[in-house]
Amino acid sequence: MSALAYGVVGWLFLIGIYGVVSSRNLIHLVVCLSVAQSATDILLLEIGYRAGGHAPVFVGLPAHPGPAVDAVMQALALTDVVIGAAVTALLLALVVQVHKRAGTLDPDRLRATRD
Amino acid sequence: MSRRARLVLFAVAAAALAAALGVGLAGLPSFGAQLSAYARMLNELAPRQRHVTDVVSAVSFDYRGIDTLFEEFILLSAVAGISALLRPLSDETRRLPEDKAPDRTIPPPSPAVWLLAVFLSSLLLLTGVETVTHGQLTPGGGFQGGVILASGLYVVYLGTNYATAERFEPNALLEASDGLGASGYAFIGLLGLLAGASFLSNVVNLGVTGDAVSSGTIQLLNVVVGIEVAGGFAILVSEFLDQTAVVRTRQR
């Protein structure tokens, strides 16, 4: 079970980086970067998981049997998601301007900035 | 570098990275086996110590509150950076698209779409406020609720048109709420110093666990973060929308 759980993290990260390296479109590249970044979310949640655990919310609803999972990792995953969204938006804004200046989204056809 | 050389270089680097990742991940405790002592302690203590039922909020806004302060500032600087990047450049101008065929009027959105937009946006507003203000009780909080609030703006745009959506996004107000939310976090942190404790200490009355108003500064911080995130994401939406709708290259 461990091998599968942590294998997904390694695979997602590497496939995301592969997408960044081989991308022919800057928007695709930004999405690939989010894929690589989502590996960290999953890793954080997996580290904090406990078999049969429930969310670390202790309200008086119908009783949740068993232990709660790690709240610290969930808080870190939240931070990660927020920063990921901010970075993606910033990169997409850059892509918009690159397309205006260079007229292409293919990273291979971008030349060193003129004037 | 040619495409092929780049992929070969990647394959070598990825193999090394995969090996290092594999070793690192293999050293982790086995999946789902047990929690760290810190996590168990927080799950046990937070409800009693901070009068919350959602421990994640207590971690984000109290035990590790300073992390969230910086996270908020990262978000603020990202929004400021996007506003700077997407401003009309020297050879661009803001112009509403003009109607090229004045003899054929554009039909207004159908009443059904309009009604759905009104219904959905008010529902989103309500859900957003509920998520922000109940952060200490149930899953949610300022970040999640703020995004829900900002997405109300998308719905107004989808259901009507650009001009109407523009009226719903008073830019000065959005920018003010973005800044106020971010500085509000720091000011609530200063309350701790004023009370003679350390920065970001939870010095406000904690109330009764499970009440709508409880957990002291955790709830206050959730509200200011909600205001900041809602303002920030609404600015994001309107900046990207402006790029497609009104920012045009100036005619020579």
mmCIF file of N, CA and C in Angstrom, chain A:
data_model
loop_
_atom_site.group_PDB
_atom_site.id
_atom_site.type_symbol
_atom_site.label_atom_id
_atom_site.label_comp_id
_atom_site.label_asym_id
_atom_site.label_seq_id
_atom_site.Cartn_x
_atom_site.Cartn_y
_atom_site.Cartn_z
ATOM 1 N N MET A 1 0.844 -1.209 0.000
ATOM 2 C CA MET A 1 0.000 0.000 0.000
ATOM 3 C C MET A 1 0.874 1.252 0.000
ATOM 4 N N SER A 2 1.924 1.240 0.818
ATOM 5 C CA SER A 2 2.837 2.382 0.864
ATOM 6 C C SER A 2 3.441 2.656 -0.494
ATOM 7 N N ALA A 3 3.857 1.549 -1.170
ATOM 8 C CA ALA A 3 4.545 1.704 -2.454
ATOM 9 C C ALA A 3 3.630 2.398 -3.453
ATOM 10 N N LEU A 4 2.352 1.992 -3.489
ATOM 11 C CA LEU A 4 1.405 2.601 -4.418
ATOM 12 C C LEU A 4 1.191 4.072 -4.059
ATOM 13 N N ALA A 5 0.948 4.322 -2.758
ATOM 14 C CA ALA A 5 0.631 5.680 -2.318
ATOM 15 C C ALA A 5 1.769 6.638 -2.644
ATOM 16 N N TYR A 6 2.993 6.254 -2.291
ATOM 17 C CA TYR A 6 4.112 7.170 -2.528
ATOM 18 C C TYR A 6 4.566 7.118 -3.980
ATOM 19 N N GLY A 7 4.301 5.992 -4.649
ATOM 20 C CA GLY A 7 4.624 5.907 -6.075
ATOM 21 C C GLY A 7 3.857 6.941 -6.890
ATOM 22 N N VAL A 8 2.584 7.141 -6.523
ATOM 23 C CA VAL A 8 1.760 8.125 -7.234
ATOM 24 C C VAL A 8 2.405 9.504 -7.154
ATOM 25 N N VAL A 9 2.954 9.820 -5.968
ATOM 26 C CA VAL A 9 3.582 11.133 -5.773
ATOM 27 C C VAL A 9 4.768 11.304 -6.722
ATOM 28 N N GLY A 10 5.667 10.286 -6.731
ATOM 29 C CA GLY A 10 6.841 10.371 -7.590
ATOM 30 C C GLY A 10 6.454 10.456 -9.059
ATOM 31 N N TRP A 11 5.453 9.625 -9.450
ATOM 32 C CA TRP A 11 5.035 9.588 -10.838
ATOM 33 C C TRP A 11 4.447 10.929 -11.274
ATOM 34 N N LEU A 12 3.540 11.488 -10.436
ATOM 35 C CA LEU A 12 2.905 12.766 -10.778
ATOM 36 C C LEU A 12 3.949 13.859 -10.934
ATOM 37 N N PHE A 13 4.920 13.870 -10.019
ATOM 38 C CA PHE A 13 5.929 14.918 -10.053
ATOM 39 C C PHE A 13 6.758 14.810 -11.331
ATOM 40 N N LEU A 14 7.205 13.576 -11.632
ATOM 41 C CA LEU A 14 8.063 13.401 -12.804
ATOM 42 C C LEU A 14 7.309 13.647 -14.106
ATOM 43 N N ILE A 15 6.060 13.181 -14.177
ATOM 44 C CA ILE A 15 5.302 13.364 -15.421
ATOM 45 C C ILE A 15 5.018 14.845 -15.634
ATOM 46 N N GLY A 16 4.814 15.576 -14.516
ATOM 47 C CA GLY A 16 4.598 17.022 -14.617
ATOM 48 C C GLY A 16 5.841 17.719 -15.147
ATOM 49 N N ILE A 17 7.007 17.346 -14.606
ATOM 50 C CA ILE A 17 8.259 17.973 -15.064
ATOM 51 C C ILE A 17 8.523 17.601 -16.524
ATOM 52 N N TYR A 18 8.207 16.328 -16.893
ATOM 53 C CA TYR A 18 8.376 15.923 -18.295
ATOM 54 C C TYR A 18 7.541 16.826 -19.203
ATOM 55 N N GLY A 19 6.299 17.108 -18.760
ATOM 56 C CA GLY A 19 5.435 17.984 -19.545
ATOM 57 C C GLY A 19 6.041 19.364 -19.700
ATOM 58 N N VAL A 20 6.631 19.887 -18.614
ATOM 59 C CA VAL A 20 7.249 21.217 -18.674
ATOM 60 C C VAL A 20 8.395 21.213 -19.679
ATOM 61 N N VAL A 21 9.224 20.136 -19.651
ATOM 62 C CA VAL A 21 10.408 20.085 -20.507
ATOM 63 C C VAL A 21 10.008 19.940 -21.973
ATOM 64 N N SER A 22 8.989 19.110 -22.236
ATOM 65 C CA SER A 22 8.679 18.780 -23.636
ATOM 66 C C SER A 22 7.573 19.646 -24.211
ATOM 67 N N SER A 23 7.078 20.630 -23.437
ATOM 68 C CA SER A 23 5.894 21.373 -23.870
ATOM 69 C C SER A 23 6.146 22.199 -25.125
ATOM 70 N N ARG A 24 5.108 22.301 -25.959
ATOM 71 C CA ARG A 24 5.185 23.144 -27.147
ATOM 72 C C ARG A 24 4.234 24.316 -27.047
ATOM 73 N N ASN A 25 3.633 24.483 -25.881
ATOM 74 C CA ASN A 25 2.663 25.564 -25.706
ATOM 75 C C ASN A 25 2.763 26.061 -24.263
ATOM 76 N N LEU A 26 2.869 27.374 -24.092
ATOM 77 C CA LEU A 26 3.126 27.907 -22.748
ATOM 78 C C LEU A 26 1.964 27.656 -21.792
ATOM 79 N N ILE A 27 0.725 27.643 -22.294
ATOM 80 C CA ILE A 27 -0.408 27.376 -21.402
ATOM 81 C C ILE A 27 -0.341 25.931 -20.925
ATOM 82 N N HIS A 28 -0.032 25.024 -21.857
ATOM 83 C CA HIS A 28 0.164 23.615 -21.506
ATOM 84 C C HIS A 28 1.275 23.487 -20.476
ATOM 85 N N LEU A 29 2.328 24.297 -20.628
ATOM 86 C CA LEU A 29 3.461 24.245 -19.701
ATOM 87 C C LEU A 29 3.020 24.631 -18.286
ATOM 88 N N VAL A 30 2.194 25.678 -18.191
ATOM 89 C CA VAL A 30 1.728 26.124 -16.871
ATOM 90 C C VAL A 30 0.872 25.031 -16.228
ATOM 91 N N VAL A 31 0.032 24.388 -17.050
ATOM 92 C CA VAL A 31 -0.813 23.318 -16.501
ATOM 93 C C VAL A 31 0.060 22.159 -16.022
ATOM 94 N N CYS A 32 1.123 21.827 -16.790
ATOM 95 C CA CYS A 32 2.021 20.748 -16.385
ATOM 96 C C CYS A 32 2.706 21.077 -15.060
ATOM 97 N N LEU A 33 3.032 22.349 -14.890
ATOM 98 C CA LEU A 33 3.650 22.753 -13.626
ATOM 99 C C LEU A 33 2.667 22.539 -12.473
ATOM 100 N N SER A 34 1.375 22.818 -12.694
ATOM 101 C CA SER A 34 0.387 22.566 -11.633
ATOM 102 C C SER A 34 0.262 21.083 -11.351
ATOM 103 N N VAL A 35 0.429 20.248 -12.396
ATOM 104 C CA VAL A 35 0.374 18.798 -12.176
ATOM 105 C C VAL A 35 1.528 18.379 -11.269
ATOM 106 N N ALA A 36 2.742 18.882 -11.571
ATOM 107 C CA ALA A 36 3.903 18.554 -10.738
ATOM 108 C C ALA A 36 3.679 19.049 -9.319
ATOM 109 N N GLN A 37 3.078 20.235 -9.211
ATOM 110 C CA GLN A 37 2.873 20.815 -7.889
ATOM 111 C C GLN A 37 1.831 20.027 -7.101
ATOM 112 N N SER A 38 0.847 19.436 -7.795
ATOM 113 C CA SER A 38 -0.185 18.689 -7.079
ATOM 114 C C SER A 38 0.408 17.454 -6.406
ATOM 115 N N ALA A 39 1.593 17.006 -6.883
ATOM 116 C CA ALA A 39 2.240 15.883 -6.209
ATOM 117 C C ALA A 39 2.543 16.238 -4.752
ATOM 118 N N THR A 40 2.913 17.493 -4.500
ATOM 119 C CA THR A 40 3.223 17.874 -3.117
ATOM 120 C C THR A 40 1.971 17.862 -2.255
ATOM 121 N N ASP A 41 0.830 18.293 -2.833
ATOM 122 C CA ASP A 41 -0.432 18.231 -2.077
ATOM 123 C C ASP A 41 -0.705 16.807 -1.634
ATOM 124 N N ILE A 42 -0.581 15.882 -2.609
ATOM 125 C CA ILE A 42 -0.919 14.492 -2.315
ATOM 126 C C ILE A 42 0.057 13.926 -1.296
ATOM 127 N N LEU A 43 1.344 14.282 -1.428
ATOM 128 C CA LEU A 43 2.335 13.791 -0.463
ATOM 129 C C LEU A 43 1.992 14.267 0.950
ATOM 130 N N LEU A 44 1.640 15.560 1.070
ATOM 131 C CA LEU A 44 1.311 16.103 2.394
ATOM 132 C C LEU A 44 0.121 15.353 2.996
ATOM 133 N N LEU A 45 -0.936 15.157 2.175
ATOM 134 C CA LEU A 45 -2.125 14.490 2.702
ATOM 135 C C LEU A 45 -1.816 13.040 3.066
ATOM 136 N N GLU A 46 -0.944 12.393 2.267
ATOM 137 C CA GLU A 46 -0.614 10.989 2.548
ATOM 138 C C GLU A 46 0.191 10.843 3.832
ATOM 139 N N ILE A 47 1.104 11.801 4.055
ATOM 140 C CA ILE A 47 1.883 11.733 5.293
ATOM 141 C C ILE A 47 0.952 11.864 6.493
ATOM 142 N N GLY A 48 -0.094 12.716 6.332
ATOM 143 C CA GLY A 48 -0.984 12.962 7.458
ATOM 144 C C GLY A 48 -2.108 11.956 7.583
ATOM 145 N N TYR A 49 -2.185 10.973 6.665
ATOM 146 C CA TYR A 49 -3.314 10.045 6.677
ATOM 147 C C TYR A 49 -3.122 8.956 7.718
ATOM 148 N N ARG A 50 -4.222 8.534 8.279
ATOM 149 C CA ARG A 50 -4.191 7.386 9.164
ATOM 150 C C ARG A 50 -5.334 6.465 8.775
ATOM 151 N N ALA A 51 -5.040 5.178 8.659
ATOM 152 C CA ALA A 51 -6.030 4.223 8.154
ATOM 153 C C ALA A 51 -7.333 4.342 8.947
ATOM 154 N N GLY A 52 -8.446 4.471 8.233
ATOM 155 C CA GLY A 52 -9.756 4.579 8.873
ATOM 156 C C GLY A 52 -9.990 5.904 9.562
ATOM 157 N N GLY A 53 -9.093 6.875 9.345
ATOM 158 C CA GLY A 53 -9.225 8.148 10.051
ATOM 159 C C GLY A 53 -10.289 9.035 9.446
ATOM 160 N N HIS A 54 -10.812 9.972 10.239
ATOM 161 C CA HIS A 54 -11.782 10.946 9.716
ATOM 162 C C HIS A 54 -11.146 12.332 9.760
ATOM 163 N N ALA A 55 -11.840 13.297 9.160
ATOM 164 C CA ALA A 55 -11.324 14.669 9.114
ATOM 165 C C ALA A 55 -11.156 15.201 10.536
ATOM 166 N N PRO A 56 -10.149 16.041 10.771
ATOM 167 C CA PRO A 56 -9.928 16.543 12.127
ATOM 168 C C PRO A 56 -10.927 17.636 12.495
ATOM 169 N N VAL A 57 -12.199 17.326 12.351
ATOM 170 C CA VAL A 57 -13.267 18.257 12.706
ATOM 171 C C VAL A 57 -14.118 17.552 13.751
ATOM 172 N N PHE A 58 -14.218 18.164 14.928
ATOM 173 C CA PHE A 58 -14.845 17.456 16.043
ATOM 174 C C PHE A 58 -16.178 18.100 16.406
ATOM 175 N N VAL A 59 -17.124 18.040 15.467
ATOM 176 C CA VAL A 59 -18.447 18.588 15.750
ATOM 177 C C VAL A 59 -19.350 17.468 16.228
ATOM 178 N N GLY A 60 -20.445 17.826 16.872
ATOM 179 C CA GLY A 60 -21.315 16.826 17.466
ATOM 180 C C GLY A 60 -22.276 16.205 16.481
ATOM 181 N N LEU A 61 -21.815 15.899 15.269
ATOM 182 C CA LEU A 61 -22.658 15.211 14.305
ATOM 183 C C LEU A 61 -22.668 13.735 14.659
ATOM 184 N N PRO A 62 -23.437 12.897 13.920
ATOM 185 C CA PRO A 62 -23.366 11.461 14.174
ATOM 186 C C PRO A 62 -21.913 11.023 14.348
ATOM 187 N N ALA A 63 -21.661 10.310 15.412
ATOM 188 C CA ALA A 63 -20.282 10.069 15.846
ATOM 189 C C ALA A 63 -19.410 9.492 14.734
ATOM 190 N N HIS A 64 -18.202 10.055 14.587
ATOM 191 C CA HIS A 64 -17.208 9.487 13.685
ATOM 192 C C HIS A 64 -16.388 8.508 14.508
ATOM 193 N N PRO A 65 -16.460 7.227 14.188
ATOM 194 C CA PRO A 65 -15.612 6.318 14.961
ATOM 195 C C PRO A 65 -14.173 6.451 14.492
ATOM 196 N N GLY A 66 -13.258 6.011 15.320
ATOM 197 C CA GLY A 66 -11.860 5.975 14.910
ATOM 198 C C GLY A 66 -11.150 7.301 15.092
ATOM 199 N N PRO A 67 -9.863 7.292 14.743
ATOM 200 C CA PRO A 67 -9.018 8.455 14.983
ATOM 201 C C PRO A 67 -9.183 9.506 13.890
ATOM 202 N N ALA A 68 -8.682 10.703 14.158
ATOM 203 C CA ALA A 68 -8.681 11.764 13.156
ATOM 204 C C ALA A 68 -7.336 11.791 12.452
ATOM 205 N N VAL A 69 -7.321 12.316 11.214
ATOM 206 C CA VAL A 69 -6.051 12.419 10.493
ATOM 207 C C VAL A 69 -5.307 13.678 10.950
ATOM 208 N N ASP A 70 -4.102 13.865 10.390
ATOM 209 C CA ASP A 70 -3.212 14.931 10.839
ATOM 210 C C ASP A 70 -3.683 16.299 10.333
ATOM 211 N N ALA A 71 -4.064 17.186 11.279
ATOM 212 C CA ALA A 71 -4.561 18.506 10.883
ATOM 213 C C ALA A 71 -3.435 19.390 10.357
ATOM 214 N N VAL A 72 -2.209 19.167 10.831
ATOM 215 C CA VAL A 72 -1.096 20.020 10.400
ATOM 216 C C VAL A 72 -0.868 19.861 8.906
ATOM 217 N N MET A 73 -0.889 18.598 8.434
ATOM 218 C CA MET A 73 -0.652 18.347 7.014
ATOM 219 C C MET A 73 -1.780 18.919 6.166
ATOM 220 N N GLN A 74 -3.013 18.868 6.687
ATOM 221 C CA GLN A 74 -4.133 19.438 5.945
ATOM 222 C C GLN A 74 -3.971 20.946 5.831
ATOM 223 N N ALA A 75 -3.497 21.590 6.912
ATOM 224 C CA ALA A 75 -3.279 23.038 6.860
ATOM 225 C C ALA A 75 -2.170 23.367 5.871
ATOM 226 N N LEU A 76 -1.118 22.548 5.832
ATOM 227 C CA LEU A 76 -0.029 22.786 4.883
ATOM 228 C C LEU A 76 -0.508 22.582 3.453
ATOM 229 N N ALA A 77 -1.370 21.572 3.241
ATOM 230 C CA ALA A 77 -1.898 21.341 1.897
ATOM 231 C C ALA A 77 -2.732 22.541 1.456
ATOM 232 N N LEU A 78 -3.462 23.142 2.397
ATOM 233 C CA LEU A 78 -4.255 24.344 2.084
ATOM 234 C C LEU A 78 -3.331 25.469 1.630
ATOM 235 N N THR A 79 -2.242 25.673 2.374
ATOM 236 C CA THR A 79 -1.257 26.687 1.989
ATOM 237 C C THR A 79 -0.747 26.418 0.581
ATOM 238 N N ASP A 80 -0.442 25.151 0.319
ATOM 239 C CA ASP A 80 0.100 24.745 -0.967
ATOM 240 C C ASP A 80 -0.868 25.059 -2.108
ATOM 241 N N VAL A 81 -2.152 24.771 -1.873
ATOM 242 C CA VAL A 81 -3.158 25.025 -2.904
ATOM 243 C C VAL A 81 -3.239 26.519 -3.198
ATOM 244 N N VAL A 82 -3.234 27.329 -2.131
ATOM 245 C CA VAL A 82 -3.365 28.781 -2.315
ATOM 246 C C VAL A 82 -2.169 29.324 -3.093
ATOM 247 N N ILE A 83 -0.961 28.920 -2.681
ATOM 248 C CA ILE A 83 0.237 29.407 -3.366
ATOM 249 C C ILE A 83 0.241 28.905 -4.812
ATOM 250 N N GLY A 84 -0.186 27.643 -5.009
ATOM 251 C CA GLY A 84 -0.245 27.095 -6.366
ATOM 252 C C GLY A 84 -1.153 27.919 -7.260
ATOM 253 N N ALA A 85 -2.320 28.316 -6.720
ATOM 254 C CA ALA A 85 -3.260 29.118 -7.514
ATOM 255 C C ALA A 85 -2.634 30.463 -7.843
ATOM 256 N N ALA A 86 -1.962 31.082 -6.867
ATOM 257 C CA ALA A 86 -1.349 32.401 -7.094
ATOM 258 C C ALA A 86 -0.268 32.304 -8.161
ATOM 259 N N VAL A 87 0.578 31.268 -8.080
ATOM 260 C CA VAL A 87 1.666 31.107 -9.046
ATOM 261 C C VAL A 87 1.107 30.852 -10.439
ATOM 262 N N THR A 88 0.090 29.976 -10.534
ATOM 263 C CA THR A 88 -0.508 29.685 -11.836
ATOM 264 C C THR A 88 -1.065 30.953 -12.470
ATOM 265 N N ALA A 89 -1.778 31.762 -11.660
ATOM 266 C CA ALA A 89 -2.374 32.983 -12.210
ATOM 267 C C ALA A 89 -1.286 33.941 -12.686
ATOM 268 N N LEU A 90 -0.212 34.065 -11.906
ATOM 269 C CA LEU A 90 0.877 34.969 -12.274
ATOM 270 C C LEU A 90 1.531 34.508 -13.575
ATOM 271 N N LEU A 91 1.763 33.186 -13.697
ATOM 272 C CA LEU A 91 2.381 32.661 -14.912
ATOM 273 C C LEU A 91 1.477 32.864 -16.125
ATOM 274 N N LEU A 92 0.157 32.661 -15.920
ATOM 275 C CA LEU A 92 -0.761 32.850 -17.052
ATOM 276 C C LEU A 92 -0.778 34.309 -17.501
ATOM 277 N N ALA A 93 -0.647 35.245 -16.540
ATOM 278 C CA ALA A 93 -0.577 36.662 -16.912
ATOM 279 C C ALA A 93 0.671 36.912 -17.751
ATOM 280 N N LEU A 94 1.781 36.275 -17.372
ATOM 281 C CA LEU A 94 3.012 36.403 -18.168
ATOM 282 C C LEU A 94 2.798 35.838 -19.567
ATOM 283 N N VAL A 95 2.091 34.693 -19.639
ATOM 284 C CA VAL A 95 1.849 34.058 -20.942
ATOM 285 C C VAL A 95 1.045 34.987 -21.847
ATOM 286 N N VAL A 96 0.042 35.676 -21.251
ATOM 287 C CA VAL A 96 -0.767 36.614 -22.038
ATOM 288 C C VAL A 96 0.142 37.669 -22.668
ATOM 289 N N GLN A 97 1.067 38.211 -21.876
ATOM 290 C CA GLN A 97 1.949 39.263 -22.399
ATOM 291 C C GLN A 97 2.953 38.710 -23.402
ATOM 292 N N VAL A 98 3.443 37.486 -23.160
ATOM 293 C CA VAL A 98 4.377 36.872 -24.113
ATOM 294 C C VAL A 98 3.701 36.721 -25.464
ATOM 295 N N HIS A 99 2.428 36.270 -25.424
ATOM 296 C CA HIS A 99 1.720 36.073 -26.686
ATOM 297 C C HIS A 99 1.539 37.388 -27.429
ATOM 298 N N LYS A 100 1.296 38.472 -26.688
ATOM 299 C CA LYS A 100 1.129 39.779 -27.325
ATOM 300 C C LYS A 100 2.434 40.236 -27.965
ATOM 301 N N ARG A 101 3.551 40.045 -27.259
ATOM 302 C CA ARG A 101 4.839 40.551 -27.748
ATOM 303 C C ARG A 101 5.386 39.674 -28.874
ATOM 304 N N ALA A 102 5.315 38.322 -28.654
ATOM 305 C CA ALA A 102 6.022 37.430 -29.577
ATOM 306 C C ALA A 102 5.089 36.837 -30.635
ATOM 307 N N GLY A 103 3.796 36.881 -30.374
ATOM 308 C CA GLY A 103 2.849 36.352 -31.339
ATOM 309 C C GLY A 103 2.828 34.837 -31.411
ATOM 310 N N THR A 104 3.496 34.176 -30.473
ATOM 311 C CA THR A 104 3.479 32.712 -30.463
ATOM 312 C C THR A 104 3.476 32.241 -29.021
ATOM 313 N N LEU A 105 2.992 31.004 -28.820
ATOM 314 C CA LEU A 105 3.027 30.420 -27.477
ATOM 315 C C LEU A 105 4.003 29.251 -27.424
ATOM 316 N N ASP A 106 4.684 28.974 -28.552
ATOM 317 C CA ASP A 106 5.633 27.856 -28.577
ATOM 318 C C ASP A 106 6.965 28.303 -27.979
ATOM 319 N N PRO A 107 7.376 27.708 -26.855
ATOM 320 C CA PRO A 107 8.619 28.179 -26.219
ATOM 321 C C PRO A 107 9.833 28.046 -27.143
ATOM 322 N N ASP A 108 9.798 27.059 -28.068
ATOM 323 C CA ASP A 108 10.949 26.888 -28.961
ATOM 324 C C ASP A 108 11.071 28.018 -29.986
ATOM 325 N N ARG A 109 9.940 28.682 -30.257
ATOM 326 C CA ARG A 109 9.989 29.739 -31.278
ATOM 327 C C ARG A 109 10.184 31.118 -30.664
ATOM 328 N N LEU A 110 10.307 31.174 -29.327
ATOM 329 C CA LEU A 110 10.615 32.456 -28.701
ATOM 330 C C LEU A 110 12.099 32.704 -28.858
ATOM 331 N N ARG A 111 12.440 33.844 -29.368
ATOM 332 C CA ARG A 111 13.849 34.215 -29.451
ATOM 333 C C ARG A 111 14.171 35.141 -28.277
ATOM 334 N N ALA A 112 15.449 35.371 -28.063
ATOM 335 C CA ALA A 112 15.850 36.299 -27.007
ATOM 336 C C ALA A 112 15.132 37.634 -27.234
ATOM 337 N N THR A 113 14.750 38.286 -26.139
ATOM 338 C CA THR A 113 13.913 39.480 -26.266
ATOM 339 C C THR A 113 14.604 40.541 -27.123
ATOM 340 N N ARG A 114 13.801 41.048 -28.065
ATOM 341 C CA ARG A 114 14.347 42.094 -28.923
ATOM 342 C C ARG A 114 14.128 43.459 -28.277
ATOM 343 N N ASP A 115 14.778 44.441 -28.717
ATOM 344 C CA ASP A 115 14.828 45.851 -28.283
ATOM 345 C C ASP A 115 14.531 46.121 -26.812
#
